[in-house]
Coordinates of C-alpha atoms in Angstrom, one line a residue:
M55 CA 86.1 144.1 122.3
H56 CA 82.6 142.6 121.9
P57 CA 82.7 139.4 119.7
N58 CA 79.4 140.3 118.0
I59 CA 79.9 144.0 117.4
G60 CA 82.3 144.7 114.5
G61 CA 84.0 147.7 112.9
E62 CA 85.8 148.7 116.0
A63 CA 89.4 149.8 116.1
Q64 CA 92.0 149.6 118.9
F65 CA 95.5 150.8 119.3
V66 CA 97.6 148.7 121.7
Q67 CA 101.1 149.2 123.0
G68 CA 103.0 145.9 123.3
H69 CA 104.2 145.2 126.9
K70 CA 108.0 145.1 126.3
D71 CA 108.8 143.3 129.6
E72 CA 106.3 140.5 128.9
I73 CA 107.4 140.1 125.3
D74 CA 111.1 140.0 126.2
A75 CA 110.4 137.3 128.8
I76 CA 108.4 135.3 126.2
R77 CA 111.4 135.8 123.7
L78 CA 113.9 134.5 126.2
E79 CA 111.7 131.4 127.0
L80 CA 111.3 130.7 123.2
E81 CA 115.1 131.0 122.7
A82 CA 115.7 128.6 125.7
N83 CA 113.2 126.1 124.2
E84 CA 115.0 126.0 120.9
T85 CA 117.9 124.1 122.3
K86 CA 116.4 122.6 125.5
N87 CA 116.0 118.8 125.5
K88 CA 116.1 118.5 121.7
L89 CA 116.6 115.1 120.1
G90 CA 120.0 114.3 118.5
E91 CA 120.6 112.3 115.3
W92 CA 120.4 108.7 116.7
T93 CA 117.7 109.5 119.4
S94 CA 115.6 110.9 116.6
T95 CA 116.4 108.0 114.3
S96 CA 115.6 105.4 117.0
I97 CA 112.0 106.5 117.6
S98 CA 111.0 106.1 113.9
G99 CA 113.7 103.5 113.3
N100 CA 112.0 101.0 115.6
A101 CA 108.9 101.3 113.4
I102 CA 110.6 101.0 110.1
L103 CA 112.9 98.1 111.1
S104 CA 110.1 96.2 112.7
S105 CA 108.5 96.1 109.2
V106 CA 111.2 93.7 108.1
L107 CA 109.7 91.1 110.4
F108 CA 106.5 90.7 108.7
S109 CA 107.1 92.1 105.1
A110 CA 109.9 89.8 104.0
G111 CA 107.9 86.7 103.9
Q112 CA 104.8 88.3 102.4
T113 CA 106.9 89.9 99.6
I114 CA 108.6 86.6 98.6
A115 CA 105.0 85.0 98.7
K116 CA 103.9 87.5 96.0
A117 CA 107.0 87.9 94.0
G118 CA 108.9 84.7 94.6
K119 CA 112.4 84.8 93.3
L120 CA 111.9 88.3 92.1
A121 CA 111.4 89.7 95.6
P122 CA 115.0 91.3 95.8
V123 CA 114.1 93.2 92.5
T124 CA 110.9 94.6 94.1
Q125 CA 112.9 95.6 97.2
L126 CA 115.3 97.5 95.1
L127 CA 112.4 99.3 93.4
V128 CA 111.2 100.4 97.0
V129 CA 114.8 101.5 97.9
T130 CA 114.6 103.8 94.9
V131 CA 111.2 105.3 95.6
V132 CA 112.0 105.9 99.3
Y133 CA 115.3 107.6 98.3
C134 CA 113.3 110.0 96.1
L135 CA 110.7 110.5 98.8
R136 CA 113.4 111.8 101.1
W137 CA 113.6 114.9 99.1
V138 CA 109.8 115.4 99.1
F139 CA 109.7 115.0 102.9
E140 CA 112.5 117.5 103.3
E141 CA 110.8 120.2 101.2
V142 CA 107.5 119.8 103.0
M143 CA 108.9 119.8 106.5
S144 CA 111.4 122.7 105.9
A145 CA 108.5 124.8 104.5
V146 CA 106.1 123.9 107.4
P147 CA 108.4 122.7 110.3
L148 CA 105.5 121.6 112.6
N149 CA 104.4 118.5 114.2
G150 CA 101.6 116.7 112.3
G151 CA 103.2 115.8 109.1
F152 CA 101.4 116.4 105.9
Y153 CA 98.3 117.5 107.8
T154 CA 99.9 120.8 108.9
A155 CA 101.5 121.3 105.4
M156 CA 98.0 120.9 103.8
L157 CA 96.4 123.2 106.4
N158 CA 98.8 125.8 105.2
S159 CA 98.3 125.4 101.5
A160 CA 94.6 124.1 101.0
P161 CA 91.3 124.5 102.5
K162 CA 90.8 123.1 106.1
K163 CA 88.2 120.7 104.8
V164 CA 90.8 119.2 102.4
A165 CA 93.5 118.9 105.1
A166 CA 91.0 117.4 107.5
I167 CA 89.8 114.7 105.1
F168 CA 93.4 113.7 104.3
A169 CA 94.1 113.6 108.0
V170 CA 91.8 110.6 108.1
F171 CA 94.5 108.6 106.3
S172 CA 96.9 109.3 109.3
M173 CA 94.2 108.1 111.7
L174 CA 93.9 104.8 109.7
S175 CA 97.7 104.4 109.6
Y176 CA 98.1 104.7 113.3
L177 CA 95.1 102.3 113.7
S178 CA 96.4 99.6 111.4
T179 CA 100.0 100.1 112.9
A180 CA 98.6 99.2 116.3
V181 CA 96.5 96.3 115.1
V182 CA 99.1 94.7 112.7
N183 CA 101.9 94.8 115.3
A184 CA 99.5 93.6 118.1
V185 CA 98.5 90.5 116.1
S186 CA 102.1 89.3 116.3
I187 CA 100.5 87.3 119.2
P188 CA 98.6 84.5 117.3
V189 CA 95.6 84.4 119.7
M190 CA 92.9 87.0 119.2
G191 CA 92.1 87.3 122.9
C192 CA 95.7 88.0 123.7
T193 CA 96.0 90.5 120.9
I194 CA 93.1 92.6 122.4
L195 CA 94.6 92.1 125.8
L196 CA 97.9 93.5 124.6
L197 CA 96.0 96.6 123.1
V198 CA 94.3 97.0 126.5
V199 CA 97.6 96.7 128.4
F200 CA 99.2 99.5 126.3
A201 CA 96.1 101.6 126.7
L202 CA 96.4 101.3 130.5
L203 CA 100.1 102.2 130.3
C204 CA 99.3 105.3 128.3
L205 CA 96.6 106.2 130.8
M206 CA 99.1 106.0 133.6
G207 CA 101.3 108.5 131.7
I208 CA 104.0 106.0 130.6
A209 CA 104.8 107.5 127.2
E210 CA 107.6 106.7 124.8
S211 CA 111.1 107.7 126.0
A212 CA 113.8 108.5 123.5
F213 CA 116.4 106.8 125.6
V214 CA 114.3 103.6 125.9
A215 CA 113.6 103.8 122.2
L216 CA 117.3 103.9 121.5
I217 CA 118.0 100.9 123.6
F218 CA 115.3 98.9 121.7
F219 CA 116.7 100.2 118.3
V220 CA 120.4 99.1 119.2
F221 CA 119.2 95.7 120.3
H222 CA 117.0 95.2 117.2
T223 CA 119.7 96.3 114.8
F224 CA 122.2 94.0 116.7
T225 CA 119.7 91.0 116.4
L226 CA 119.2 91.6 112.7
T227 CA 122.9 91.9 112.1
L228 CA 123.7 88.8 114.0
L229 CA 120.9 86.9 112.2
G230 CA 122.4 88.1 108.9
I231 CA 126.0 86.9 109.8
F232 CA 124.7 83.4 110.8
S233 CA 122.6 83.3 107.5
L234 CA 125.7 84.2 105.4
I235 CA 127.6 81.3 107.0
Y236 CA 124.7 79.0 106.4
V237 CA 124.5 80.1 102.7
A238 CA 128.2 79.4 102.3
Q239 CA 127.7 75.9 103.7
H240 CA 124.5 75.1 101.7
P241 CA 124.7 77.1 98.5
S242 CA 122.3 74.7 96.6
I243 CA 119.1 76.2 98.3
F244 CA 119.5 79.5 96.6
V245 CA 120.1 77.8 93.3
D246 CA 117.0 75.7 93.7
N247 CA 114.9 78.7 94.6
M248 CA 116.1 80.6 91.6
G249 CA 115.0 77.6 89.5
T250 CA 111.4 77.7 90.8
S251 CA 108.5 79.1 88.8
L252 CA 106.9 82.4 89.9
P253 CA 104.1 82.2 92.4
H254 CA 100.6 81.8 91.1
V255 CA 98.8 85.0 92.4
T256 CA 95.2 86.0 92.3
M257 CA 93.7 89.6 91.9
F258 CA 90.3 91.2 92.3
G259 CA 89.2 88.6 94.9
G260 CA 90.0 85.7 92.7
A261 CA 88.3 87.0 89.5
A262 CA 91.8 87.0 87.8
D263 CA 95.0 85.1 88.3
A264 CA 98.5 85.2 86.8
S265 CA 102.0 83.7 87.1
N266 CA 104.3 85.9 85.2
V267 CA 107.1 88.5 85.7
A268 CA 104.7 91.5 85.3
S269 CA 102.3 90.2 87.9
A270 CA 105.1 89.2 90.3
L271 CA 106.7 92.6 90.1
F272 CA 103.5 94.5 90.4
L273 CA 102.1 92.6 93.4
G274 CA 105.5 92.1 95.0
Y275 CA 106.2 95.9 94.8
G276 CA 103.0 96.7 96.5
T277 CA 103.8 94.3 99.3
A278 CA 107.4 95.3 99.6
M279 CA 106.3 98.9 100.4
L280 CA 105.3 97.4 103.8
G281 CA 109.0 97.1 104.5
V282 CA 109.3 101.0 105.0
T283 CA 106.3 101.6 107.2
G284 CA 107.3 104.1 109.8
F285 CA 109.3 106.2 107.4
E286 CA 106.7 109.0 107.7
S287 CA 106.6 109.0 111.5
S288 CA 109.7 111.2 111.9
S289 CA 107.6 114.1 110.6
Q290 CA 105.3 113.8 113.6
Y291 CA 107.9 115.0 116.1
V292 CA 110.0 117.4 113.9
E293 CA 109.6 120.1 116.5
E294 CA 111.3 118.1 119.2
Q295 CA 114.4 117.3 116.9
A296 CA 117.4 119.6 117.0
A297 CA 118.1 121.9 114.0
G298 CA 119.3 119.9 111.0
M299 CA 118.4 116.5 112.4
F300 CA 115.4 115.8 110.3
P301 CA 117.2 115.2 107.0
K302 CA 119.7 113.0 108.8
T303 CA 117.0 111.0 110.4
L304 CA 115.5 110.4 106.9
R305 CA 118.9 109.5 105.6
N306 CA 119.5 107.0 108.4
M307 CA 116.1 105.4 108.0
W308 CA 116.4 105.0 104.3
A309 CA 120.0 103.5 104.6
L310 CA 118.9 101.1 107.4
S311 CA 115.7 99.9 105.8
S312 CA 117.3 99.5 102.4
T313 CA 120.1 97.4 103.8
F314 CA 118.0 95.0 105.8
N315 CA 115.1 94.7 103.4
V316 CA 117.2 93.9 100.4
A317 CA 119.6 91.7 102.5
Y318 CA 116.8 89.5 104.0
S319 CA 115.0 89.2 100.7
L320 CA 118.2 87.6 99.4
L321 CA 119.1 85.7 102.5
A322 CA 115.7 84.2 103.0
L323 CA 115.9 82.8 99.5
A324 CA 119.4 81.4 100.3
V325 CA 118.4 79.8 103.6
V326 CA 114.9 78.6 103.3
P327 CA 113.2 76.6 100.5
L328 CA 110.5 78.7 98.7
D329 CA 107.6 76.5 99.7
T330 CA 108.6 76.7 103.3
I331 CA 108.9 80.5 103.0
I332 CA 105.4 80.7 101.7
S333 CA 103.9 78.5 104.5
N334 CA 105.8 80.4 107.2
Q335 CA 105.5 84.1 106.1
S336 CA 104.7 85.6 109.5
T337 CA 107.6 83.8 111.2
L338 CA 110.2 83.7 108.4
L339 CA 113.0 85.4 110.4
S340 CA 112.6 83.1 113.4
L341 CA 112.8 80.1 111.1
M342 CA 116.0 81.5 109.5
G343 CA 117.4 81.8 113.0
R344 CA 116.7 78.2 113.8
L345 CA 118.1 76.9 110.5
S346 CA 121.2 79.0 110.6
G347 CA 122.1 79.3 114.3
G348 CA 120.0 76.9 116.2
R349 CA 117.2 77.1 118.8
W350 CA 118.9 79.9 120.7
L351 CA 119.0 82.3 117.8
E352 CA 115.3 81.5 117.0
V353 CA 114.4 82.4 120.6
L354 CA 116.4 85.6 120.4
V355 CA 114.8 86.6 117.1
A356 CA 111.4 85.8 118.6
I357 CA 112.0 87.9 121.8
D358 CA 113.4 90.7 119.7
A359 CA 110.4 90.6 117.4
F360 CA 107.9 90.7 120.2
G361 CA 109.6 93.5 122.0
V362 CA 109.9 95.7 118.7
L363 CA 106.3 95.0 117.6
A364 CA 105.0 95.6 121.0
G365 CA 106.9 98.9 121.0
A366 CA 105.3 99.8 117.8
V367 CA 101.9 99.4 119.3
L368 CA 102.9 101.9 122.1
T369 CA 104.3 104.2 119.3
A370 CA 100.9 104.1 117.6
Y371 CA 99.2 105.2 121.0
V372 CA 101.6 108.0 121.4
G373 CA 101.3 109.1 117.7
I374 CA 97.4 109.0 117.7
N375 CA 97.3 110.9 121.0
G376 CA 99.3 113.8 119.4
L377 CA 97.3 113.7 116.2
F378 CA 93.9 113.7 117.9
Q379 CA 95.0 116.5 120.1
R380 CA 96.0 118.6 117.1
L381 CA 92.8 117.9 115.3
A382 CA 90.7 118.6 118.4
I383 CA 92.5 122.0 118.9
D384 CA 91.9 122.8 115.2
R385 CA 88.2 121.8 115.9
V386 CA 88.2 119.0 113.4
L387 CA 87.5 116.4 116.2
P388 CA 85.3 116.9 119.2
S389 CA 86.7 119.0 122.0
F390 CA 86.0 116.5 124.7
L391 CA 89.0 114.5 123.5
L392 CA 91.1 117.3 124.9
K393 CA 90.0 116.5 128.5
V394 CA 92.8 115.6 130.7
N395 CA 92.7 113.1 133.5
S396 CA 93.2 114.9 136.8
C397 CA 95.1 112.0 138.4
R398 CA 97.6 111.2 135.6
G399 CA 97.4 114.2 133.3
T400 CA 96.6 112.0 130.2
N401 CA 94.0 112.4 127.6
H402 CA 92.0 109.4 128.6
Y403 CA 89.2 109.8 126.1
I404 CA 91.7 109.7 123.2
I405 CA 93.4 106.6 124.5
L406 CA 90.1 104.7 125.2
V407 CA 88.5 105.5 122.0
F408 CA 91.5 104.3 120.0
C409 CA 91.7 101.1 122.1
I410 CA 88.0 100.3 121.3
V411 CA 88.4 101.0 117.6
C412 CA 91.6 98.9 117.4
S413 CA 89.9 96.0 119.3
S414 CA 86.8 96.2 117.0
L415 CA 89.1 95.9 113.9
V416 CA 90.9 92.8 115.5
F417 CA 87.5 91.2 116.3
I418 CA 85.8 91.9 113.0
L419 CA 88.7 90.5 111.0
N420 CA 89.3 87.6 113.5
A421 CA 93.0 88.8 113.9
E422 CA 93.6 87.7 110.2
V423 CA 97.1 89.0 109.6
T424 CA 96.9 88.9 105.9
V425 CA 93.8 91.1 105.6
L426 CA 95.2 93.4 108.4
S427 CA 98.4 93.8 106.5
G428 CA 96.4 94.8 103.5
V429 CA 94.5 97.5 105.5
F430 CA 97.9 98.6 107.0
A431 CA 99.6 98.9 103.5
L432 CA 96.6 100.9 102.0
A433 CA 96.7 103.3 105.0
F434 CA 100.5 103.8 105.0
L435 CA 100.6 104.3 101.1
S436 CA 97.8 106.8 101.5
V437 CA 99.9 108.8 104.0
L438 CA 102.8 108.8 101.6
L439 CA 100.5 109.8 98.8
S440 CA 99.2 112.7 100.9
F441 CA 102.8 113.9 101.5
T442 CA 103.5 114.1 97.7
I443 CA 100.2 115.9 97.2
A444 CA 101.1 118.3 100.1
C445 CA 104.5 118.9 98.3
L446 CA 102.7 119.7 95.1
L447 CA 100.2 122.1 96.9
L448 CA 103.1 123.9 98.5
K449 CA 104.9 124.3 95.1
I450 CA 101.7 125.7 93.4
C451 CA 100.1 127.6 96.2
R452 CA 103.0 128.6 98.5
E453 CA 106.0 128.8 96.3
E454 CA 107.4 131.9 98.2
I455 CA 107.6 130.2 101.6
P456 CA 111.3 129.8 102.4
R457 CA 112.6 126.3 102.5
K458 CA 116.0 124.7 102.9
R459 CA 115.4 122.0 100.4
T460 CA 113.5 122.1 97.2
T461 CA 112.8 118.9 95.1
S462 CA 112.1 118.9 91.4
W463 CA 108.6 118.5 89.8
T464 CA 109.9 115.5 88.1
N465 CA 110.9 113.8 91.4
T466 CA 107.6 114.7 93.0
C467 CA 105.5 113.4 90.1
F468 CA 107.6 110.2 90.0
C469 CA 106.9 109.6 93.7
L470 CA 103.2 110.4 93.2
G471 CA 103.1 107.8 90.3
M472 CA 105.0 105.1 92.1
I473 CA 103.0 105.4 95.4
S474 CA 99.7 105.3 93.4
L475 CA 101.0 102.1 91.7
G476 CA 101.7 100.7 95.1
I477 CA 98.1 101.5 96.2
L478 CA 96.7 99.9 93.1
S479 CA 98.9 96.8 93.7
N480 CA 97.5 96.3 97.2
A481 CA 94.0 97.1 96.2
F482 CA 94.0 94.6 93.3
S483 CA 95.6 91.8 95.4
D484 CA 93.2 92.0 98.4
V485 CA 89.7 93.3 97.7
K486 CA 88.6 92.3 101.2
A487 CA 91.3 94.5 102.8
L488 CA 90.1 97.4 100.5
S489 CA 86.6 97.1 101.6
Y490 CA 87.5 97.2 105.3
F491 CA 89.8 100.1 104.5
F492 CA 86.8 102.0 103.1
I493 CA 84.6 101.0 105.9
Y494 CA 86.9 102.5 108.5
F495 CA 87.7 105.5 106.4
L496 CA 84.0 106.2 106.2
V497 CA 83.6 105.9 109.9
F498 CA 86.4 108.5 110.6
F499 CA 85.2 110.6 107.6
V500 CA 81.7 110.9 109.0
V501 CA 83.0 112.1 112.4
V502 CA 85.3 114.8 110.7
F503 CA 82.4 115.8 108.3
L504 CA 80.0 116.3 111.2
M505 CA 82.5 118.4 113.1
L506 CA 83.2 120.6 110.1
T507 CA 79.6 121.1 109.2
R508 CA 78.1 121.1 112.8
V509 CA 77.0 124.7 112.8
S510 CA 75.1 124.3 109.6
L511 CA 73.6 121.0 110.8
L512 CA 72.5 122.7 114.1
K513 CA 71.0 125.7 112.2
G514 CA 69.2 123.2 110.0
L515 CA 67.9 121.4 113.0
L516 CA 66.6 124.8 114.3
Y517 CA 64.9 125.5 111.0
I518 CA 63.2 122.0 110.5
S519 CA 62.0 121.9 114.2
R520 CA 60.5 125.4 113.9
K521 CA 58.7 124.4 110.6
L522 CA 57.4 121.2 112.0
L523 CA 56.2 123.0 115.2
L524 CA 54.3 125.6 113.1
H525 CA 52.9 123.0 110.7
F526 CA 51.4 120.6 113.3
G527 CA 50.5 123.2 115.8
G528 CA 48.9 125.5 113.3
K529 CA 47.1 122.5 111.7
Q530 CA 45.4 121.7 115.0
G531 CA 44.6 125.4 115.8
E532 CA 46.6 125.3 118.9
F533 CA 48.6 128.5 118.3
T534 CA 47.5 132.1 118.6
P535 CA 49.1 134.6 116.2
I536 CA 51.4 135.7 119.1
Q537 CA 52.5 132.0 119.8
Q538 CA 53.1 131.5 116.0
L539 CA 55.4 134.5 116.1
S540 CA 57.1 133.1 119.1
A541 CA 57.6 129.7 117.3
G542 CA 59.0 131.6 114.4
G543 CA 61.6 132.9 116.8
H544 CA 62.8 129.4 117.6
A545 CA 60.6 129.0 120.7
F546 CA 60.4 125.2 120.9
V547 CA 61.8 122.6 123.3
G548 CA 65.6 122.4 123.1
S549 CA 65.9 125.5 121.0
V550 CA 67.8 127.4 123.7
K551 CA 70.3 124.6 124.2
V552 CA 70.9 124.4 120.4
A553 CA 71.3 128.1 120.1
K554 CA 73.8 128.1 123.0
T555 CA 75.7 125.4 121.4
I556 CA 76.0 127.3 118.1
E557 CA 77.1 130.4 120.2
T558 CA 79.7 128.4 122.0
V559 CA 81.2 127.0 118.9
K560 CA 81.3 130.3 117.1
N561 CA 82.4 132.5 120.1
T562 CA 86.1 132.2 119.7
P563 CA 87.6 135.0 117.5
V564 CA 90.3 134.4 114.9
V565 CA 93.1 136.7 113.9
F566 CA 94.6 137.7 110.6
F567 CA 97.9 139.5 110.5
C568 CA 98.0 142.3 107.9
K569 CA 101.0 144.3 106.8
V570 CA 99.2 146.5 104.4
A571 CA 95.6 147.3 103.8
N572 CA 95.4 145.3 100.6
L573 CA 91.7 145.0 99.6
P574 CA 91.9 141.7 97.6
K575 CA 94.1 139.9 100.2
I576 CA 92.0 141.0 103.1
N577 CA 88.8 139.9 101.2
E578 CA 90.5 136.5 100.5
A579 CA 91.2 136.2 104.3
V580 CA 87.6 137.1 105.2
R581 CA 86.2 134.4 102.8
Y582 CA 88.6 131.8 104.0
V583 CA 87.6 132.3 107.5
M584 CA 83.9 132.2 106.6
Q585 CA 84.4 129.0 104.7
N586 CA 86.7 127.2 107.0
E587 CA 86.2 128.4 110.6
H588 CA 83.2 128.6 112.9
T589 CA 83.4 132.1 114.3
Y590 CA 81.5 135.3 114.6
C591 CA 84.5 137.5 114.9
L592 CA 87.6 138.2 112.7
R593 CA 90.3 140.5 114.1
L594 CA 92.7 142.1 111.6
V595 CA 96.0 142.8 113.4
H596 CA 98.6 145.1 112.2
V597 CA 102.0 145.1 114.0
C598 CA 104.1 148.2 113.6
E599 CA 107.4 149.6 114.9
P600 CA 107.1 152.2 117.8
D601 CA 107.9 155.2 115.6
A602 CA 106.0 154.0 112.5
P603 CA 102.5 155.5 111.8
V604 CA 99.5 153.2 111.6
P605 CA 98.0 153.4 108.1
R606 CA 94.6 155.0 108.7
E607 CA 93.1 153.2 105.7
F608 CA 92.9 150.1 107.7
E609 CA 89.9 151.5 109.7
D610 CA 88.1 152.4 106.5
V611 CA 88.8 148.9 105.0
V612 CA 87.5 147.2 108.3
N613 CA 84.4 149.2 108.2
L614 CA 83.9 148.4 104.5
F615 CA 84.3 144.6 105.0
D616 CA 82.2 144.6 108.2
H617 CA 79.3 146.0 106.1
I618 CA 79.9 143.8 103.1
Y619 CA 79.9 140.5 105.3
P620 CA 77.2 141.1 108.0
S621 CA 77.4 137.5 109.0
I622 CA 80.9 138.0 110.6
K623 CA 82.1 140.9 112.7
I624 CA 85.5 142.4 111.6
D625 CA 87.6 144.5 114.0
F626 CA 91.0 146.2 113.7
I627 CA 93.8 146.1 116.2
A628 CA 97.2 148.0 115.7
V629 CA 99.9 146.8 118.0
T630 CA 103.3 148.5 118.6
G631 CA 106.2 146.2 118.5
A632 CA 108.3 143.8 116.4
F633 CA 106.4 141.2 114.5
D634 CA 108.2 138.1 115.7
P635 CA 107.3 134.7 117.5
A636 CA 107.4 136.5 121.0
M637 CA 104.9 139.0 119.8
V638 CA 102.6 136.4 118.5
Q639 CA 102.8 134.5 121.7
W640 CA 102.0 137.6 123.7
L641 CA 99.0 138.4 121.5
S642 CA 97.8 134.9 121.8
K643 CA 97.8 135.1 125.7
S644 CA 96.4 138.6 125.9
M645 CA 93.6 138.0 123.4
D646 CA 93.0 134.4 124.5
V647 CA 93.2 133.2 120.9
P648 CA 95.3 129.9 120.2
T649 CA 98.1 130.4 117.6
N650 CA 96.4 127.8 115.4
L651 CA 93.5 130.2 115.0
M652 CA 95.9 133.0 113.9
F653 CA 96.4 133.4 110.2
M654 CA 98.8 135.3 107.9
R655 CA 100.0 135.6 104.3
Q656 CA 102.9 133.3 103.1
P657 CA 106.2 134.6 104.6
A658 CA 108.6 136.0 102.0
N659 CA 111.7 135.9 104.3
E660 CA 113.2 133.7 107.0
N661 CA 112.3 136.1 109.9
I662 CA 108.6 136.0 109.0
H663 CA 108.9 132.3 108.4
R664 CA 109.7 131.8 112.1
V665 CA 106.3 133.3 112.9
S666 CA 104.4 130.7 110.7
A667 CA 106.7 127.9 112.3
L668 CA 105.2 128.9 115.7
G669 CA 101.9 127.5 114.4
V670 CA 100.3 130.6 112.7
R671 CA 98.5 129.2 109.6
V672 CA 99.3 130.6 106.2
I673 CA 96.1 131.1 104.2
S674 CA 97.0 133.5 101.4
D675 CA 99.8 134.0 98.9

């Protein structure tokens, strides 16, 4: 079927043996090497529990004696967020988090722009955890070392993550026990800290300051949200988790983070004088270990902290590798990022680009942990905000998609409001961090924008070059009429290369699965493809049972739309067989079209939902 000649119709018999083999393979993969409850929890749990190490001191520095109250606010918000996450990921159970959910409920450009927040979140995760080493050169060296490890193919292991998780939980529990004993022996410290005045905090870069309950709760809440960074990471590997594990992972992360964040906000105020806490924000837990248990406990906490924070850097590399691959496959990022190292089988361009960008952020901010934490907080909260927006879009645009959990509008709007409040808190308290956040957002946004509009930009380049050539050549009398006609046909230096680039970009066809020849829905699909994908060819595919007749009106509809939209060629393919994941995979292989370039209407039942869960994009209600 020629990609530039439309209006054709084909009738294909599905190869039963090949489809059955694919079906058996898919069924085997559903249970093969799936992560259980605690291995799933450990991967994201390392990230969320590492947050306790640097958020406890910073929260007390902003909220003072009211830090436990702000932590309780965060506990409430994250509890409500659990239901938002469950609805989103049960409706679209694919790796990629909110990006895949938005891709199935909003235009591709919107999803791609919001994906920039995920990029910034991984960037700031790697940088903030890397600056646990106080020397800038060593921080950059740590980033380079982990880049080399990833280039060698040493990725995150669930079993290794579980070992780190158990050791970190043990260390935090041990420190908590010794701190409680110390509090029983020295109860006056907590009393003295409760008698102190609230911290004097500045906002808007020093343009305003305050020292009252409202400012302490407002700024303290925004900082306390840092204590749950990593909560969103479980959604990035939901396909690797066994059935029913994702809600349990969220529950475990909420329970663990709530327990340790609230406990250490109280214990820190009961073990360390407030002035000392403020002057030792980044090493607060190590200091608590020295005061409550001695030098050995301080060393144990320091070793644990380095291991967990360094592990979080590796997690960021692994996460960004998966995200960039998905965005490159969706043609949101350049395709060269998908190139694989022939020696180690790794995506070396992704790893190297990420390492360079991380190192640049460390260098520009001189490894200043406070500003970096501000960028980190804004990026993380933007990801959470994107999840709530994705949930709202699914409720509005894709309400018929089956999902195992549905949260209320009230809960979703509450989460949206509280996360927005957290973003405002961090933005007001650190204008410098906000400015750097926007700078790096703009850098990633420009790359995404260029990719999404590259065909229009290349066509514009052809047009402008042709006009300039005609203008200057014609002005000097250098062109004969025949040469002017040739120039009007794009005959200038580099025109062939630009034209071939456009052809390469648009040569891959896309597929839209149709059950019935519904004119408005097919028209909606055609317009979606023209507005969101770079392609010359749309193939409407109808899958029917062996004995079922193929509706002849499909051919008339295809011919109609092929004439209405001359810029895109529309073909029709009727396939005999059952419409299930195996059939979709077989069509993907036989037509050489990836499943992420296959589209469908929103599924109305669980069987069809399994098809969309394979990666087929929902673009219509």
